[in-house]
Amino acid sequence: MAKISIDPWGSFLVKDYEKLIGQYGLEPFTDELLKKIPNPNKLMRRKVVFAHTDFGRVLNAILKKKEFYALTGIMPTMDKIHLGTKLVIENMKYFQEHGAKTFVLVADLEAAATRQVSLEEGRKRALDFHIPAYIALGLDPKKTVFYFQSENEQVKNLAFIFSSKITLNEYRAIYGNTDPARIMSSILQSGDILFPQVEKSMPGVIPVGPDQSPHILISRDIVNRTKSTFNFVPPSGLYHKFTPSLSGDMKMSKSKPQSCIELPEGPEKVCKKIRNALSGGRKNLEEHRRLGGIPEKDMVYQLLKQHLIEDDEELERIYKEYKSGKITTGEMKDLGCKKMTKFMKNFEKKLKKSKKIVPKLKFIK
Ligand code: TRP
């Protein structure tokens, strides 16, 4: 099956996204595919979405207005989320707006097994922050099905049934790790991924960062091996790149708070981080004007591209003006700070509102 192993619970970094596609059997997200997608979101248009697994099934359902679903999971390990999580939600929102039955689960059992977060604590964090944050970032609570892993009997039953379909050697080959807690969490995640099909088989898409790809690939194997019992449609994956850390590492991580932007974060704190971010500017102003900046290496530009600017033309203008040296590094940071402050204010406002919705939500069991 897989040639390289990915440990979704480790601090896995993708040095080279292309390599990952080749070695891990993901399919590249091509221009040709992009052209067929109706009203692609900015992550798709800008190739922040870089790969997929069998996305054609879902695209077909969108185009033919047939039933399909989109699903994601919340890991309630921390009190807050960081910018990287926003990418998943943006893709979920896209599918919700294009007709997907939408599922958001709280991975409280996974958090308990792999991160020692008690079920009570996980539940509290999810209700107090994660679920309202997902709503604040654009998911429509009226059109979203929520559940806790610990309360969903069907998901747990699926996990038990699936456990006979995968061998220890396969887990080892895929994850490079066979801790029981991880194996149980992985099987449970396959239960999550296929649960929406218990009532009716249909295509489904799981938008994730590349670290979660093993769960999708294993779930697809499980589908093949449970054909006689369930007749599930193999789930599709849509993979986005990570949001890089402000210091230029491949992935933003809470373990390095100075280069990680959390949601929400006050303007002073976030702007200070932006001012210290790795820049694609030159040694001094004279050189910057002469040679131009390097947007690809500029973390503030990356924030604009992935998170803060919707309009492609506006982004392109900034790209060109930075590259030509017209925009200085200082001006880039001012712009990043201004847009981020606006985003955070808006987010906090929406978060307050969506916290009021949570008590009215029904969680399926
Ligand atoms: N393992 C995921 C994470 O670490 C959480 C999760 C649980 C999930 N079940 C899922 C994600 C199903 C996508 C689909 O974030």
Short mmCIF file of C-alpha atoms and ligand atoms in Angstrom, two decimals:
data_model
loop_
_atom_site.label_atom_id
_atom_site.label_comp_id
_atom_site.label_asym_id
_atom_site.label_seq_id
_atom_site.Cartn_x
_atom_site.Cartn_y
_atom_site.Cartn_z
CA MET A 1 0.00 0.00 0.00
CA ALA A 2 1.99 2.99 1.23
CA LYS A 3 5.72 3.54 0.83
CA ILE A 4 6.16 6.22 3.44
CA SER A 5 4.43 6.20 6.76
CA ILE A 6 2.65 9.20 8.22
CA ASP A 7 1.93 9.44 11.90
CA PRO A 8 -1.11 11.69 12.24
CA TRP A 9 -0.42 12.18 15.95
CA GLY A 10 3.25 13.05 15.55
CA SER A 11 4.84 16.29 14.46
CA PHE A 12 4.87 15.26 10.85
CA LEU A 13 6.11 17.83 8.35
CA VAL A 14 5.73 17.62 4.63
CA LYS A 15 8.96 18.89 3.18
CA ASP A 16 7.74 18.56 -0.31
CA TYR A 17 4.08 18.36 -1.15
CA GLU A 18 4.80 16.98 -4.61
CA LYS A 19 6.70 14.11 -3.13
CA LEU A 20 3.82 13.30 -0.89
CA ILE A 21 1.51 13.06 -3.85
CA GLY A 22 3.86 10.67 -5.61
CA GLN A 23 4.73 8.44 -2.71
CA TYR A 24 1.44 8.36 -0.96
CA GLY A 25 -0.85 7.75 -3.85
CA LEU A 26 -2.71 11.06 -3.62
CA GLU A 27 -3.84 12.62 -6.87
CA PRO A 28 -2.64 16.10 -7.81
CA PHE A 29 -5.23 18.88 -7.77
CA THR A 30 -4.83 19.94 -11.40
CA ASP A 31 -6.01 22.95 -13.40
CA GLU A 32 -8.15 20.59 -15.39
CA LEU A 33 -9.99 19.46 -12.25
CA LEU A 34 -10.22 23.02 -10.96
CA LYS A 35 -11.94 24.13 -14.16
CA LYS A 36 -14.78 21.67 -13.57
CA ILE A 37 -15.48 22.83 -10.00
CA PRO A 38 -18.35 25.32 -9.75
CA ASN A 39 -17.39 28.61 -8.01
CA PRO A 40 -14.18 27.23 -6.51
CA ASN A 41 -13.18 28.89 -3.23
CA LYS A 42 -9.92 30.79 -2.83
CA LEU A 43 -8.07 27.79 -1.44
CA MET A 44 -8.88 25.82 -4.55
CA ARG A 45 -8.18 28.69 -6.95
CA ARG A 46 -4.81 29.38 -5.31
CA LYS A 47 -3.82 25.73 -5.07
CA VAL A 48 -3.65 25.81 -1.31
CA VAL A 49 -5.69 22.69 -2.00
CA PHE A 50 -2.96 20.63 -3.63
CA ALA A 51 -4.22 17.05 -3.80
CA HIS A 52 -7.25 14.82 -3.60
CA THR A 53 -8.33 11.21 -3.49
CA ASP A 54 -11.08 10.24 -5.87
CA PHE A 55 -12.64 13.70 -5.78
CA GLY A 56 -14.38 13.04 -9.10
CA ARG A 57 -17.21 11.18 -7.31
CA VAL A 58 -18.03 14.20 -5.19
CA LEU A 59 -17.68 16.64 -8.05
CA ASN A 60 -20.08 14.53 -10.03
CA ALA A 61 -22.61 14.62 -7.19
CA ILE A 62 -22.27 18.41 -6.95
CA LEU A 63 -22.73 18.89 -10.66
CA LYS A 64 -25.66 16.48 -10.93
CA LYS A 65 -27.19 17.70 -7.68
CA LYS A 66 -27.08 14.23 -6.16
CA GLU A 67 -26.74 13.50 -2.48
CA PHE A 68 -23.29 13.63 -0.92
CA TYR A 69 -21.77 14.56 2.42
CA ALA A 70 -18.83 16.44 3.89
CA LEU A 71 -17.44 15.54 7.29
CA THR A 72 -14.82 16.82 9.66
CA GLY A 73 -13.72 16.24 13.24
CA ILE A 74 -12.82 18.57 16.09
CA MET A 75 -9.95 17.57 18.36
CA PRO A 76 -10.81 19.24 21.68
CA THR A 77 -7.26 19.12 22.98
CA MET A 78 -6.74 22.86 23.42
CA ASP A 79 -8.83 25.82 24.49
CA LYS A 80 -8.35 27.54 21.15
CA ILE A 81 -7.71 26.72 17.52
CA HIS A 82 -5.06 28.20 15.27
CA LEU A 83 -5.26 29.59 11.76
CA GLY A 84 -4.52 26.22 10.15
CA THR A 85 -7.88 24.83 11.27
CA LYS A 86 -9.62 27.64 9.45
CA LEU A 87 -8.64 26.05 6.13
CA VAL A 88 -10.62 22.88 6.89
CA ILE A 89 -13.66 24.92 7.87
CA GLU A 90 -13.45 27.01 4.72
CA ASN A 91 -13.55 23.88 2.58
CA MET A 92 -16.38 22.43 4.68
CA LYS A 93 -18.29 25.65 4.15
CA TYR A 94 -17.77 25.39 0.42
CA PHE A 95 -19.28 21.90 0.33
CA GLN A 96 -22.11 22.86 2.64
CA GLU A 97 -22.99 25.70 0.31
CA HIS A 98 -22.88 23.30 -2.61
CA GLY A 99 -25.40 20.90 -1.18
CA ALA A 100 -23.42 18.59 1.09
CA LYS A 101 -25.03 17.02 4.11
CA THR A 102 -22.62 18.36 6.69
CA PHE A 103 -21.27 16.47 9.68
CA VAL A 104 -19.04 17.83 12.43
CA LEU A 105 -18.03 15.48 15.19
CA VAL A 106 -16.15 16.05 18.40
CA ALA A 107 -13.30 13.54 18.63
CA ASP A 108 -13.58 13.33 22.41
CA LEU A 109 -12.66 9.64 22.50
CA GLU A 110 -9.61 10.20 20.31
CA ALA A 111 -8.53 13.12 22.52
CA ALA A 112 -8.99 10.96 25.61
CA ALA A 113 -7.06 8.02 24.16
CA THR A 114 -4.20 9.87 22.49
CA ARG A 115 -3.91 13.10 24.50
CA GLN A 116 -5.26 12.22 27.93
CA VAL A 117 -8.03 14.82 27.77
CA SER A 118 -10.93 13.61 29.93
CA LEU A 119 -14.31 13.26 28.23
CA GLU A 120 -15.74 15.98 30.47
CA GLU A 121 -12.93 18.37 29.63
CA GLY A 122 -13.17 17.60 25.90
CA ARG A 123 -16.89 18.16 25.95
CA LYS A 124 -16.55 21.44 27.77
CA ARG A 125 -13.92 22.76 25.36
CA ALA A 126 -15.96 21.74 22.35
CA LEU A 127 -19.12 23.42 23.63
CA ASP A 128 -17.42 26.53 24.99
CA PHE A 129 -15.16 27.19 22.09
CA HIS A 130 -14.66 24.81 19.16
CA ILE A 131 -18.24 24.45 17.99
CA PRO A 132 -19.00 28.19 18.28
CA ALA A 133 -15.74 28.88 16.45
CA TYR A 134 -16.73 26.58 13.58
CA ILE A 135 -20.04 28.38 13.34
CA ALA A 136 -18.33 31.79 13.54
CA LEU A 137 -16.09 30.76 10.65
CA GLY A 138 -19.06 30.11 8.44
CA LEU A 139 -20.72 26.74 9.03
CA ASP A 140 -24.48 26.96 9.14
CA PRO A 141 -25.57 25.32 12.41
CA LYS A 142 -29.04 24.63 11.03
CA LYS A 143 -27.59 22.56 8.24
CA THR A 144 -24.92 20.79 10.26
CA VAL A 145 -25.19 17.52 12.15
CA PHE A 146 -23.06 17.50 15.30
CA TYR A 147 -22.12 14.58 17.50
CA PHE A 148 -19.64 13.41 20.12
CA GLN A 149 -17.75 10.23 19.33
CA SER A 150 -18.44 9.02 22.87
CA GLU A 151 -22.19 9.33 22.37
CA ASN A 152 -22.57 7.92 18.91
CA GLU A 153 -23.38 4.22 19.28
CA GLN A 154 -23.41 3.59 15.55
CA VAL A 155 -19.93 5.01 15.08
CA LYS A 156 -18.60 2.83 17.86
CA ASN A 157 -20.35 -0.23 16.43
CA LEU A 158 -18.83 0.43 13.04
CA ALA A 159 -15.40 0.67 14.62
CA PHE A 160 -15.82 -2.76 16.22
CA ILE A 161 -16.97 -4.30 12.97
CA PHE A 162 -14.12 -2.67 11.02
CA SER A 163 -11.50 -3.92 13.46
CA SER A 164 -11.44 -7.33 11.79
CA LYS A 165 -10.72 -5.80 8.39
CA ILE A 166 -7.27 -4.34 9.00
CA THR A 167 -4.12 -6.09 10.15
CA LEU A 168 -1.44 -4.89 12.51
CA ASN A 169 1.10 -4.98 9.70
CA GLU A 170 -1.02 -2.64 7.63
CA TYR A 171 -1.25 -0.20 10.50
CA ARG A 172 2.48 -0.39 10.97
CA ALA A 173 3.11 0.24 7.28
CA ILE A 174 0.78 3.21 7.13
CA TYR A 175 1.39 4.93 10.47
CA GLY A 176 4.77 3.60 11.50
CA ASN A 177 3.25 3.16 14.95
CA THR A 178 0.98 0.58 16.51
CA ASP A 179 0.06 1.96 19.93
CA PRO A 180 -3.35 0.54 20.83
CA ALA A 181 -4.69 4.04 21.57
CA ARG A 182 -3.80 5.14 18.07
CA ILE A 183 -5.16 2.05 16.41
CA MET A 184 -8.45 2.43 18.28
CA SER A 185 -8.65 6.10 17.35
CA SER A 186 -7.92 5.32 13.73
CA ILE A 187 -10.63 2.65 13.51
CA LEU A 188 -13.03 4.98 15.24
CA GLN A 189 -12.19 7.68 12.72
CA SER A 190 -13.09 5.26 9.93
CA GLY A 191 -16.37 4.84 11.79
CA ASP A 192 -16.82 8.63 11.70
CA ILE A 193 -15.91 8.85 8.04
CA LEU A 194 -18.40 6.18 6.98
CA PHE A 195 -21.17 6.81 9.53
CA PRO A 196 -23.13 9.20 7.24
CA GLN A 197 -23.57 6.29 4.85
CA VAL A 198 -25.21 3.91 7.33
CA GLU A 199 -28.63 5.09 6.30
CA LYS A 200 -27.85 5.46 2.64
CA SER A 201 -24.71 4.93 0.55
CA MET A 202 -23.46 8.13 -1.05
CA PRO A 203 -20.22 9.85 -1.97
CA GLY A 204 -18.58 11.91 0.74
CA VAL A 205 -15.62 14.26 1.06
CA ILE A 206 -13.30 14.67 4.01
CA PRO A 207 -11.34 17.94 3.72
CA VAL A 208 -8.10 17.58 5.71
CA GLY A 209 -4.47 18.55 6.04
CA PRO A 210 -2.12 15.92 4.59
CA ASP A 211 -1.39 14.50 8.06
CA GLN A 212 -4.88 13.01 8.12
CA SER A 213 -4.57 11.27 4.75
CA PRO A 214 -3.83 7.81 6.25
CA HIS A 215 -7.26 7.77 7.88
CA ILE A 216 -8.91 8.34 4.55
CA LEU A 217 -6.86 5.71 2.77
CA ILE A 218 -7.58 3.13 5.46
CA SER A 219 -11.28 3.95 5.35
CA ARG A 220 -11.24 3.32 1.62
CA ASP A 221 -9.65 -0.09 2.19
CA ILE A 222 -12.30 -0.86 4.77
CA VAL A 223 -15.01 0.00 2.25
CA ASN A 224 -13.55 -2.53 -0.17
CA ARG A 225 -13.40 -5.19 2.50
CA THR A 226 -16.93 -4.70 3.84
CA LYS A 227 -18.68 -4.69 0.46
CA SER A 228 -20.86 -7.69 1.25
CA THR A 229 -22.10 -6.14 4.50
CA PHE A 230 -22.42 -2.42 3.78
CA ASN A 231 -21.89 -1.44 0.17
CA PHE A 232 -20.44 1.94 1.16
CA VAL A 233 -19.14 4.35 -1.49
CA PRO A 234 -15.37 4.91 -0.99
CA PRO A 235 -14.93 8.30 0.71
CA SER A 236 -13.00 11.04 -1.10
CA GLY A 237 -10.26 13.18 0.37
CA LEU A 238 -9.40 16.82 -0.33
CA TYR A 239 -6.02 17.91 1.01
CA HIS A 240 -4.85 21.43 1.71
CA LYS A 241 -1.34 22.59 2.47
CA PHE A 242 -0.57 23.65 6.01
CA THR A 243 -0.55 27.28 7.04
CA PRO A 244 3.18 27.90 7.49
CA SER A 245 4.43 29.19 10.82
CA LEU A 246 5.35 32.88 10.93
CA SER A 247 8.99 31.86 11.18
CA GLY A 248 8.71 29.97 7.90
CA ASP A 249 8.35 26.38 9.11
CA MET A 250 6.02 24.22 7.10
CA LYS A 251 3.32 24.10 9.72
CA MET A 252 1.96 26.53 12.27
CA SER A 253 2.09 24.87 15.67
CA LYS A 254 0.98 25.85 19.14
CA SER A 255 4.22 24.53 20.53
CA LYS A 256 5.85 27.67 19.09
CA PRO A 257 3.45 30.40 20.23
CA GLN A 258 5.48 33.29 18.80
CA SER A 259 5.03 32.02 15.27
CA CYS A 260 1.50 30.70 15.64
CA ILE A 261 -1.65 32.77 15.35
CA GLU A 262 -4.50 31.58 17.52
CA LEU A 263 -8.16 32.37 17.14
CA PRO A 264 -9.07 34.75 18.59
CA GLU A 265 -6.07 36.87 19.40
CA GLY A 266 -6.01 40.58 20.28
CA PRO A 267 -4.69 43.12 17.75
CA GLU A 268 -1.64 44.09 19.76
CA LYS A 269 -0.45 40.55 20.24
CA VAL A 270 -1.17 39.42 16.71
CA CYS A 271 0.41 42.50 15.12
CA LYS A 272 3.54 42.02 17.19
CA LYS A 273 3.83 38.48 15.85
CA ILE A 274 3.25 39.73 12.32
CA ARG A 275 5.99 42.34 12.72
CA ASN A 276 8.42 39.61 13.74
CA ALA A 277 7.40 37.23 10.95
CA LEU A 278 9.90 35.94 8.40
CA SER A 279 9.90 38.35 5.50
CA GLY A 280 10.76 38.02 1.86
CA GLY A 281 12.26 41.50 1.86
CA ARG A 282 15.87 42.49 1.12
CA LYS A 283 18.71 43.65 3.36
CA ASN A 284 17.89 47.32 3.08
CA LEU A 285 15.44 49.62 1.34
CA GLU A 286 17.78 50.44 -1.54
CA GLU A 287 18.25 46.75 -2.34
CA HIS A 288 14.55 46.05 -1.87
CA ARG A 289 13.59 48.72 -4.40
CA ARG A 290 16.23 47.48 -6.84
CA LEU A 291 15.72 43.70 -6.59
CA GLY A 292 12.16 43.48 -5.27
CA GLY A 293 10.80 41.26 -2.51
CA ILE A 294 10.15 37.52 -2.62
CA PRO A 295 6.45 36.95 -1.86
CA GLU A 296 6.88 33.16 -1.83
CA LYS A 297 9.17 33.49 1.19
CA ASP A 298 7.17 36.18 2.90
CA MET A 299 4.99 34.82 5.68
CA VAL A 300 2.76 37.88 5.79
CA TYR A 301 2.07 37.46 2.08
CA GLN A 302 1.22 33.83 2.82
CA LEU A 303 -1.30 34.98 5.43
CA LEU A 304 -2.90 37.30 2.89
CA LYS A 305 -3.02 34.52 0.32
CA GLN A 306 -4.40 31.77 2.55
CA HIS A 307 -6.57 33.74 4.93
CA LEU A 308 -7.03 37.44 4.56
CA ILE A 309 -7.73 38.41 0.95
CA GLU A 310 -10.69 37.02 -0.96
CA ASP A 311 -10.27 38.96 -4.17
CA ASP A 312 -7.76 37.41 -6.58
CA GLU A 313 -7.05 40.68 -8.35
CA GLU A 314 -6.23 42.47 -5.13
CA LEU A 315 -3.89 39.63 -4.15
CA GLU A 316 -2.20 39.65 -7.54
CA ARG A 317 -1.64 43.37 -7.39
CA ILE A 318 0.05 43.00 -3.99
CA TYR A 319 2.13 40.10 -5.30
CA LYS A 320 3.38 42.13 -8.24
CA GLU A 321 4.02 45.28 -6.29
CA TYR A 322 5.96 43.41 -3.63
CA LYS A 323 7.97 41.53 -6.22
CA SER A 324 8.83 44.73 -8.04
CA GLY A 325 9.94 46.43 -4.84
CA LYS A 326 7.17 48.99 -4.85
CA ILE A 327 5.71 47.61 -1.61
CA THR A 328 8.24 47.51 1.21
CA THR A 329 8.44 44.87 3.92
CA GLY A 330 7.18 47.39 6.45
CA GLU A 331 4.19 48.19 4.29
CA MET A 332 3.47 44.49 3.81
CA LYS A 333 3.45 44.03 7.57
CA ASP A 334 1.19 47.06 8.06
CA LEU A 335 -1.23 45.59 5.58
CA GLY A 336 -1.11 42.15 7.23
CA CYS A 337 -1.71 43.71 10.62
CA LYS A 338 -4.60 45.81 9.39
CA LYS A 339 -6.35 42.91 7.66
CA MET A 340 -5.71 40.51 10.53
CA THR A 341 -7.10 42.98 13.07
CA LYS A 342 -10.23 43.35 11.00
CA PHE A 343 -10.57 39.59 10.68
CA MET A 344 -10.11 39.02 14.42
CA LYS A 345 -12.65 41.68 15.37
CA ASN A 346 -15.19 40.17 13.05
CA PHE A 347 -14.42 36.68 14.33
CA GLU A 348 -14.86 37.70 17.96
CA LYS A 349 -18.16 39.33 17.20
CA LYS A 350 -19.44 36.24 15.44
CA LEU A 351 -18.04 33.98 18.13
CA LYS A 352 -20.05 35.80 20.78
CA LYS A 353 -23.20 35.34 18.75
CA SER A 354 -22.61 31.70 17.96
CA LYS A 355 -21.95 30.84 21.60
CA LYS A 356 -25.59 31.64 22.18
CA ILE A 357 -26.62 29.11 19.56
CA VAL A 358 -24.81 26.18 21.17
CA PRO A 359 -27.41 25.43 23.88
CA LYS A 360 -30.00 25.03 21.13
CA LEU A 361 -27.99 22.52 19.12
CA LYS A 362 -29.08 18.91 19.02
CA PHE A 363 -26.36 16.32 19.11
CA ILE A 364 -27.18 13.02 17.53
CA LYS A 365 -26.54 9.92 19.55
N1 TRP B 1 -8.07 12.87 13.93
C1 TRP B 1 -8.63 14.15 13.65
C2 TRP B 1 -7.64 15.23 14.14
O1 TRP B 1 -6.64 14.93 14.70
C3 TRP B 1 -10.00 14.33 14.26
C4 TRP B 1 -11.03 13.45 13.62
C5 TRP B 1 -11.69 12.43 14.22
C6 TRP B 1 -11.50 13.51 12.26
N2 TRP B 1 -12.56 11.84 13.32
C7 TRP B 1 -12.45 12.49 12.14
C8 TRP B 1 -11.18 14.31 11.17
C9 TRP B 1 -13.09 12.24 10.92
C10 TRP B 1 -11.81 14.07 9.96
C11 TRP B 1 -12.75 13.04 9.85
O2 TRP B 1 -7.89 16.39 13.95
#
